[in-house]
mmCIF file of C-alpha atoms in Angstrom:
data_model
loop_
_atom_site.group_PDB
_atom_site.id
_atom_site.type_symbol
_atom_site.label_atom_id
_atom_site.label_comp_id
_atom_site.label_asym_id
_atom_site.label_seq_id
_atom_site.Cartn_x
_atom_site.Cartn_y
_atom_site.Cartn_z
ATOM 1 C CA VAL A 1 -13.944 3.464 37.343
ATOM 2 C CA SER A 2 -10.200 3.568 37.999
ATOM 3 C CA VAL A 3 -9.899 -0.081 36.993
ATOM 4 C CA ALA A 4 -11.844 0.587 33.790
ATOM 5 C CA LYS A 5 -9.643 3.593 32.976
ATOM 6 C CA PHE A 6 -6.505 1.534 33.562
ATOM 7 C CA GLY A 7 -7.809 -1.225 31.300
ATOM 8 C CA TRP A 8 -8.731 1.215 28.547
ATOM 9 C CA ARG A 9 -5.391 3.003 28.717
ATOM 10 C CA THR A 10 -3.512 -0.295 28.679
ATOM 11 C CA ALA A 11 -5.478 -1.549 25.673
ATOM 12 C CA TRP A 12 -4.993 1.776 23.883
ATOM 13 C CA GLY A 13 -1.267 1.705 24.581
ATOM 14 C CA ILE A 14 -0.922 -1.815 23.193
ATOM 15 C CA MET A 15 -2.912 -0.925 20.078
ATOM 16 C CA MET A 16 -0.904 2.230 19.394
ATOM 17 C CA ALA A 17 2.390 0.461 20.021
ATOM 18 C CA GLU A 18 1.476 -2.060 17.322
ATOM 19 C CA LEU A 19 -0.316 0.166 14.808
ATOM 20 C CA ALA A 20 1.507 3.473 15.249
ATOM 21 C CA PRO A 21 4.769 2.984 17.164
ATOM 22 C CA GLN A 22 6.705 6.123 18.038
ATOM 23 C CA SER A 23 10.326 7.160 18.372
ATOM 24 C CA PRO A 24 11.356 8.881 21.619
ATOM 25 C CA GLU A 25 10.984 12.187 19.703
ATOM 26 C CA GLY A 26 7.334 11.475 18.849
ATOM 27 C CA ALA A 27 7.891 10.504 15.212
ATOM 28 C CA TYR A 28 5.910 7.667 13.659
ATOM 29 C CA VAL A 29 8.068 4.618 12.911
ATOM 30 C CA ARG A 30 6.380 2.203 10.492
ATOM 31 C CA PRO A 31 6.735 -1.323 11.946
ATOM 32 C CA ALA A 32 6.839 -3.021 8.535
ATOM 33 C CA PRO A 33 8.163 -0.731 5.788
ATOM 34 C CA GLN A 34 6.476 -1.514 2.473
ATOM 35 C CA LYS A 35 9.539 -0.796 0.345
ATOM 36 C CA GLY A 36 10.185 -4.251 -1.040
ATOM 37 C CA SER A 37 13.342 -6.303 -0.701
ATOM 38 C CA VAL A 38 16.023 -7.734 -2.929
ATOM 39 C CA ASN A 39 14.417 -11.165 -2.597
ATOM 40 C CA ALA A 40 10.952 -10.767 -4.118
ATOM 41 C CA PRO A 41 9.353 -14.183 -4.703
ATOM 42 C CA ARG A 42 9.236 -15.624 -8.203
ATOM 43 C CA LEU A 43 5.763 -16.580 -9.376
ATOM 44 C CA GLU A 44 5.086 -19.778 -11.278
ATOM 45 C CA ASP A 45 2.344 -20.788 -13.695
ATOM 46 C CA ARG A 46 -0.116 -21.689 -10.958
ATOM 47 C CA ASP A 47 -3.145 -20.144 -9.210
ATOM 48 C CA TYR A 48 -2.773 -17.581 -6.439
ATOM 49 C CA ILE A 49 -5.029 -15.849 -3.912
ATOM 50 C CA LEU A 50 -4.396 -12.184 -3.108
ATOM 51 C CA TYR A 51 -6.052 -10.955 0.083
ATOM 52 C CA VAL A 52 -6.592 -7.174 0.023
ATOM 53 C CA GLY A 53 -8.637 -4.396 1.617
ATOM 54 C CA ASN A 54 -9.913 -1.502 -0.475
ATOM 55 C CA ALA A 55 -9.085 1.086 2.164
ATOM 56 C CA CYS A 56 -5.405 0.109 2.196
ATOM 57 C CA PRO A 57 -2.999 1.909 -0.185
ATOM 58 C CA TRP A 58 -0.419 -0.883 0.141
ATOM 59 C CA CYS A 59 -3.065 -3.346 -1.090
ATOM 60 C CA HIS A 60 -4.095 -0.969 -3.861
ATOM 61 C CA ARG A 61 -0.644 -1.008 -5.463
ATOM 62 C CA THR A 62 -0.871 -4.795 -5.844
ATOM 63 C CA THR A 63 -4.272 -4.661 -7.560
ATOM 64 C CA ILE A 64 -3.006 -1.957 -9.941
ATOM 65 C CA VAL A 65 -0.088 -4.083 -11.153
ATOM 66 C CA ARG A 66 -2.408 -7.102 -11.406
ATOM 67 C CA ALA A 67 -4.640 -5.049 -13.719
ATOM 68 C CA LEU A 68 -1.719 -3.769 -15.787
ATOM 69 C CA ARG A 69 -0.349 -7.306 -16.252
ATOM 70 C CA GLU A 70 -3.861 -8.626 -17.023
ATOM 71 C CA CYS A 71 -3.246 -11.655 -14.805
ATOM 72 C CA GLN A 72 -6.666 -11.731 -13.143
ATOM 73 C CA ALA A 73 -7.181 -15.393 -14.063
ATOM 74 C CA MET A 74 -3.923 -16.346 -12.356
ATOM 75 C CA VAL A 75 -4.328 -14.150 -9.268
ATOM 76 C CA LYS A 76 -7.772 -14.200 -7.657
ATOM 77 C CA VAL A 77 -8.458 -11.219 -5.394
ATOM 78 C CA VAL A 78 -10.398 -11.536 -2.145
ATOM 79 C CA VAL A 79 -11.504 -8.111 -0.869
ATOM 80 C CA MET A 80 -11.842 -7.954 2.918
ATOM 81 C CA ASP A 81 -13.761 -5.581 5.174
ATOM 82 C CA ASP A 82 -11.870 -3.222 7.462
ATOM 83 C CA ASP A 83 -14.099 -3.906 10.463
ATOM 84 C CA PRO A 84 -12.389 -4.309 13.854
ATOM 85 C CA THR A 85 -15.747 -5.173 15.455
ATOM 86 C CA LYS A 86 -15.885 -8.393 13.415
ATOM 87 C CA ALA A 87 -12.196 -9.199 13.182
ATOM 88 C CA ARG A 88 -9.574 -10.052 15.688
ATOM 89 C CA ARG A 89 -6.028 -8.737 15.476
ATOM 90 C CA GLY A 90 -5.508 -6.495 12.443
ATOM 91 C CA GLY A 91 -9.124 -5.555 11.698
ATOM 92 C CA TRP A 92 -9.551 -7.368 8.358
ATOM 93 C CA SER A 93 -12.574 -9.676 8.140
ATOM 94 C CA PHE A 94 -14.320 -11.674 5.422
ATOM 95 C CA THR A 95 -17.865 -11.167 4.168
ATOM 96 C CA ASP A 96 -20.553 -13.483 2.825
ATOM 97 C CA ALA A 97 -19.969 -11.961 -0.617
ATOM 98 C CA ALA A 98 -16.202 -12.566 -0.443
ATOM 99 C CA PRO A 99 -15.427 -15.461 1.914
ATOM 100 C CA ASP A 100 -12.003 -16.935 2.510
ATOM 101 C CA PRO A 101 -11.680 -19.432 -0.378
ATOM 102 C CA ILE A 102 -9.037 -21.675 1.193
ATOM 103 C CA TRP A 103 -9.718 -22.202 4.895
ATOM 104 C CA GLY A 104 -13.101 -20.534 5.362
ATOM 105 C CA ALA A 105 -11.552 -18.303 8.010
ATOM 106 C CA GLN A 106 -13.571 -15.616 9.781
ATOM 107 C CA ASP A 107 -10.857 -12.993 9.465
ATOM 108 C CA LEU A 108 -7.271 -12.462 8.353
ATOM 109 C CA LYS A 109 -6.047 -13.558 11.776
ATOM 110 C CA GLY A 110 -7.523 -16.976 10.998
ATOM 111 C CA VAL A 111 -5.593 -17.109 7.726
ATOM 112 C CA TYR A 112 -2.378 -16.112 9.513
ATOM 113 C CA ASP A 113 -3.002 -18.863 12.077
ATOM 114 C CA GLU A 114 -3.440 -21.439 9.298
ATOM 115 C CA LEU A 115 -0.176 -20.270 7.721
ATOM 116 C CA GLY A 116 1.652 -20.352 11.045
ATOM 117 C CA LEU A 117 2.491 -16.658 10.803
ATOM 118 C CA GLU A 118 2.984 -14.668 13.996
ATOM 119 C CA GLY A 119 2.922 -10.951 14.744
ATOM 120 C CA ARG A 120 0.891 -8.291 12.988
ATOM 121 C CA CYS A 121 -1.857 -9.508 10.626
ATOM 122 C CA THR A 122 -1.333 -7.258 7.625
ATOM 123 C CA ALA A 123 -2.651 -7.091 4.088
ATOM 124 C CA PRO A 124 -1.888 -7.551 1.265
ATOM 125 C CA LEU A 125 -1.202 -11.244 1.576
ATOM 126 C CA LEU A 126 -0.357 -13.486 -1.380
ATOM 127 C CA VAL A 127 -0.629 -17.277 -1.131
ATOM 128 C CA GLN A 128 -0.769 -20.126 -3.578
ATOM 129 C CA SER A 129 -4.228 -21.624 -4.037
ATOM 130 C CA ASP A 130 -3.078 -24.701 -2.082
ATOM 131 C CA GLY A 131 -2.394 -22.479 0.952
ATOM 132 C CA THR A 132 1.376 -22.078 0.539
ATOM 133 C CA PHE A 133 2.584 -18.696 1.789
ATOM 134 C CA VAL A 134 4.189 -16.414 -0.804
ATOM 135 C CA SER A 135 4.479 -12.880 0.659
ATOM 136 C CA ASN A 136 2.788 -10.278 2.836
ATOM 137 C CA GLU A 137 5.049 -7.399 1.796
ATOM 138 C CA SER A 138 3.389 -5.161 -0.790
ATOM 139 C CA GLY A 139 6.622 -4.059 -2.452
ATOM 140 C CA ASP A 140 7.668 -7.685 -2.977
ATOM 141 C CA ILE A 141 4.232 -8.657 -4.312
ATOM 142 C CA VAL A 142 4.329 -5.763 -6.784
ATOM 143 C CA ARG A 143 7.820 -6.739 -7.943
ATOM 144 C CA ALA A 144 6.856 -10.416 -8.227
ATOM 145 C CA LEU A 145 3.901 -9.568 -10.465
ATOM 146 C CA ILE A 146 6.058 -7.235 -12.547
ATOM 147 C CA GLU A 147 8.807 -9.824 -13.037
ATOM 148 C CA TYR A 148 6.518 -12.778 -13.790
ATOM 149 C CA LYS A 149 7.426 -14.035 -17.303
ATOM 150 C CA GLY A 150 4.965 -16.877 -17.772
ATOM 151 C CA ALA A 151 2.075 -17.289 -20.169
ATOM 152 C CA ARG A 152 -0.698 -16.184 -17.808
ATOM 153 C CA ALA A 153 -0.049 -12.443 -18.058
ATOM 154 C CA ASN A 154 0.586 -9.943 -20.820
ATOM 155 C CA ASP A 155 4.100 -8.836 -21.782
ATOM 156 C CA ALA A 156 3.910 -5.345 -20.266
ATOM 157 C CA ASP A 157 7.393 -4.341 -19.106
ATOM 158 C CA LEU A 158 6.852 -2.180 -16.042
ATOM 159 C CA ARG A 159 10.501 -2.220 -15.032
ATOM 160 C CA PRO A 160 12.619 -1.932 -18.200
ATOM 161 C CA ALA A 161 16.292 -2.605 -17.569
ATOM 162 C CA ALA A 162 17.344 0.767 -19.021
ATOM 163 C CA LEU A 163 15.212 2.580 -16.418
ATOM 164 C CA ALA A 164 15.806 0.298 -13.424
ATOM 165 C CA ALA A 165 18.175 2.656 -11.597
ATOM 166 C CA ASP A 166 15.856 5.624 -12.094
ATOM 167 C CA ILE A 167 12.849 3.570 -11.009
ATOM 168 C CA ASP A 168 14.600 2.456 -7.820
ATOM 169 C CA ALA A 169 15.564 6.038 -6.987
ATOM 170 C CA TRP A 170 11.999 7.247 -7.566
ATOM 171 C CA ASN A 171 10.579 4.368 -5.545
ATOM 172 C CA ASP A 172 12.718 5.311 -2.546
ATOM 173 C CA ASP A 173 11.869 9.002 -2.816
ATOM 174 C CA ILE A 174 8.146 8.389 -3.300
ATOM 175 C CA TYR A 175 8.050 6.014 -0.347
ATOM 176 C CA GLU A 176 9.925 8.261 2.086
ATOM 177 C CA LYS A 177 8.307 11.569 1.185
ATOM 178 C CA VAL A 178 4.832 10.663 -0.079
ATOM 179 C CA ASN A 179 3.638 7.086 0.616
ATOM 180 C CA ASN A 180 4.953 6.972 4.168
ATOM 181 C CA GLY A 181 5.238 10.737 4.580
ATOM 182 C CA VAL A 182 1.474 11.161 4.968
ATOM 183 C CA TYR A 183 1.475 8.583 7.766
ATOM 184 C CA ARG A 184 4.479 10.177 9.454
ATOM 185 C CA ALA A 185 2.431 13.388 9.557
ATOM 186 C CA GLY A 186 -0.808 11.751 10.661
ATOM 187 C CA PHE A 187 0.670 9.612 13.434
ATOM 188 C CA ALA A 188 3.284 12.014 14.815
ATOM 189 C CA THR A 189 2.651 12.859 18.458
ATOM 190 C CA ARG A 190 4.906 15.923 18.663
ATOM 191 C CA GLN A 191 5.004 19.102 16.633
ATOM 192 C CA THR A 192 8.549 18.920 15.265
ATOM 193 C CA PRO A 193 8.265 15.510 13.549
ATOM 194 C CA TYR A 194 4.784 16.437 12.321
ATOM 195 C CA GLU A 195 6.055 19.616 10.656
ATOM 196 C CA ALA A 196 9.031 17.757 9.151
ATOM 197 C CA ALA A 197 6.715 15.132 7.681
ATOM 198 C CA VAL A 198 4.374 17.734 6.189
ATOM 199 C CA ARG A 199 7.352 19.494 4.579
ATOM 200 C CA ASP A 200 8.530 16.199 3.108
ATOM 201 C CA VAL A 201 5.111 15.426 1.625
ATOM 202 C CA LEU A 202 4.653 18.846 0.064
ATOM 203 C CA ASP A 203 8.256 18.973 -1.192
ATOM 204 C CA GLY A 204 7.810 15.528 -2.719
ATOM 205 C CA LEU A 205 4.584 16.551 -4.450
ATOM 206 C CA ARG A 206 6.144 19.772 -5.772
ATOM 207 C CA CYS A 207 9.028 17.767 -7.225
ATOM 208 C CA LEU A 208 6.655 15.282 -8.835
ATOM 209 C CA ASP A 209 4.498 18.077 -10.205
ATOM 210 C CA GLY A 210 7.525 19.544 -11.951
ATOM 211 C CA VAL A 211 8.558 16.190 -13.387
ATOM 212 C CA LEU A 212 5.034 15.336 -14.562
ATOM 213 C CA ALA A 213 4.650 18.718 -16.207
ATOM 214 C CA ALA A 214 7.474 17.670 -18.529
ATOM 215 C CA SER A 215 6.771 13.950 -18.988
ATOM 216 C CA ASP A 216 3.691 11.756 -19.074
ATOM 217 C CA TYR A 217 4.838 9.418 -16.307
ATOM 218 C CA VAL A 218 7.192 9.507 -13.343
ATOM 219 C CA ALA A 219 10.193 7.807 -14.952
ATOM 220 C CA GLY A 220 9.624 9.012 -18.506
ATOM 221 C CA ASP A 221 7.168 8.390 -21.318
ATOM 222 C CA ARG A 222 5.864 5.014 -20.149
ATOM 223 C CA VAL A 223 4.136 3.565 -17.092
ATOM 224 C CA THR A 224 6.550 1.927 -14.671
ATOM 225 C CA GLU A 225 6.655 0.543 -11.148
ATOM 226 C CA SER A 226 7.102 4.076 -9.808
ATOM 227 C CA ASP A 227 3.699 5.156 -11.128
ATOM 228 C CA ILE A 228 2.123 2.077 -9.544
ATOM 229 C CA ARG A 229 3.612 2.964 -6.167
ATOM 230 C CA LEU A 230 2.551 6.609 -6.354
ATOM 231 C CA LEU A 231 -1.074 6.324 -7.490
ATOM 232 C CA PRO A 232 -2.665 4.878 -4.300
ATOM 233 C CA THR A 233 -1.478 7.833 -2.208
ATOM 234 C CA ILE A 234 -2.580 10.394 -4.784
ATOM 235 C CA GLU A 235 -6.045 8.825 -5.063
ATOM 236 C CA ARG A 236 -6.518 9.192 -1.284
ATOM 237 C CA PHE A 237 -4.820 12.546 -0.803
ATOM 238 C CA ASP A 238 -7.606 15.113 -1.216
ATOM 239 C CA ALA A 239 -10.293 13.155 0.618
ATOM 240 C CA CYS A 240 -8.222 11.644 3.409
ATOM 241 C CA TYR A 241 -4.570 12.513 3.842
ATOM 242 C CA ALA A 242 -4.712 16.289 3.363
ATOM 243 C CA PRO A 243 -7.591 17.078 5.761
ATOM 244 C CA LEU A 244 -7.042 14.308 8.322
ATOM 245 C CA PHE A 245 -3.300 13.610 8.397
ATOM 246 C CA LEU A 246 -1.617 16.795 7.197
ATOM 247 C CA ARG A 247 -4.423 19.087 8.450
ATOM 248 C CA THR A 248 -4.104 21.296 5.385
ATOM 249 C CA ALA A 249 -6.343 22.702 2.672
ATOM 250 C CA THR A 250 -3.712 21.801 0.064
ATOM 251 C CA SER A 251 -5.112 19.505 -2.615
ATOM 252 C CA ILE A 252 -3.855 17.632 -5.640
ATOM 253 C CA ARG A 253 -6.674 19.050 -7.745
ATOM 254 C CA GLN A 254 -5.931 22.698 -6.954
ATOM 255 C CA ASP A 255 -2.234 22.833 -6.092
ATOM 256 C CA PHE A 256 -0.518 20.139 -8.164
ATOM 257 C CA PRO A 257 -2.140 20.264 -11.614
ATOM 258 C CA ALA A 258 0.446 18.106 -13.364
ATOM 259 C CA VAL A 259 0.027 15.362 -10.743
ATOM 260 C CA ALA A 260 -3.753 15.623 -11.146
ATOM 261 C CA ALA A 261 -3.460 15.276 -14.937
ATOM 262 C CA TRP A 262 -1.132 12.283 -14.501
ATOM 263 C CA ALA A 263 -3.668 10.600 -12.197
ATOM 264 C CA GLN A 264 -6.308 11.020 -14.911
ATOM 265 C CA ARG A 265 -3.961 9.405 -17.442
ATOM 266 C CA MET A 266 -3.389 6.517 -15.066
ATOM 267 C CA ARG A 267 -7.103 5.960 -14.512
ATOM 268 C CA ALA A 268 -7.644 5.962 -18.291
ATOM 269 C CA ILE A 269 -5.425 2.874 -18.685
ATOM 270 C CA ALA A 270 -7.512 -0.274 -19.103
ATOM 271 C CA GLY A 271 -8.282 -1.893 -15.764
ATOM 272 C CA VAL A 272 -6.832 0.809 -13.501
ATOM 273 C CA ALA A 273 -10.070 2.698 -12.838
ATOM 274 C CA GLU A 274 -11.662 -0.516 -11.598
ATOM 275 C CA THR A 275 -9.066 -0.680 -8.795
ATOM 276 C CA VAL A 276 -10.227 2.697 -7.452
ATOM 277 C CA ASP A 277 -13.225 2.439 -5.138
#
């Protein structure tokens, strides 16, 4: 029994160190921040494969921008199962209905092995159809799809130059307080960082509710990258983040009416509702 307990505790410690690493103060420290970089890849007029999982908000943002740019023919999506009983490291596995179209891998770990990638096996993952790696950072994939100027997407400008500074500021604030804030609350192991994270989330939502009461979208009167980054968290808030991570009865529907109305406007845009499972 003691050997079994030691093995279980060791395995649990390894898993938590990889999936939910902590600071010495008990605060969750995301191992791979999904903020994007200054070196987002540039897409060409070729075919791509985008590996995603429906449960993942970081994947969801990439499928939203794909829908808004109407580039479905250029970027094929492969939706994986979040099933750690069938997958190795990372938990993402393929199904008979949606197999790996390039290598026929069993799970995302197999794809990472084929690409020669080490470390955590995370989604989303964007590759060229010939198996050339492009990116596994959701912020960079979103920016790459936004900045693509070729003929295989519409001309929607989701990052107009006149709003770029405002969009970047909103992106940072939304990430710190809302996108990652819910995980900082859910994975905190001590009371002080948990309470700080909950305050950040609720303060961020109150700020957004005020802004969206006065304008249709986060950065003004048009959909931008900031709306794309916000929507996945809002769609999951009432059912998942509020009761399980924040441990609160607060809801978007009841407590942030302007955010709720904005989410309805977003879902009414062609293609967006189909990204919400």
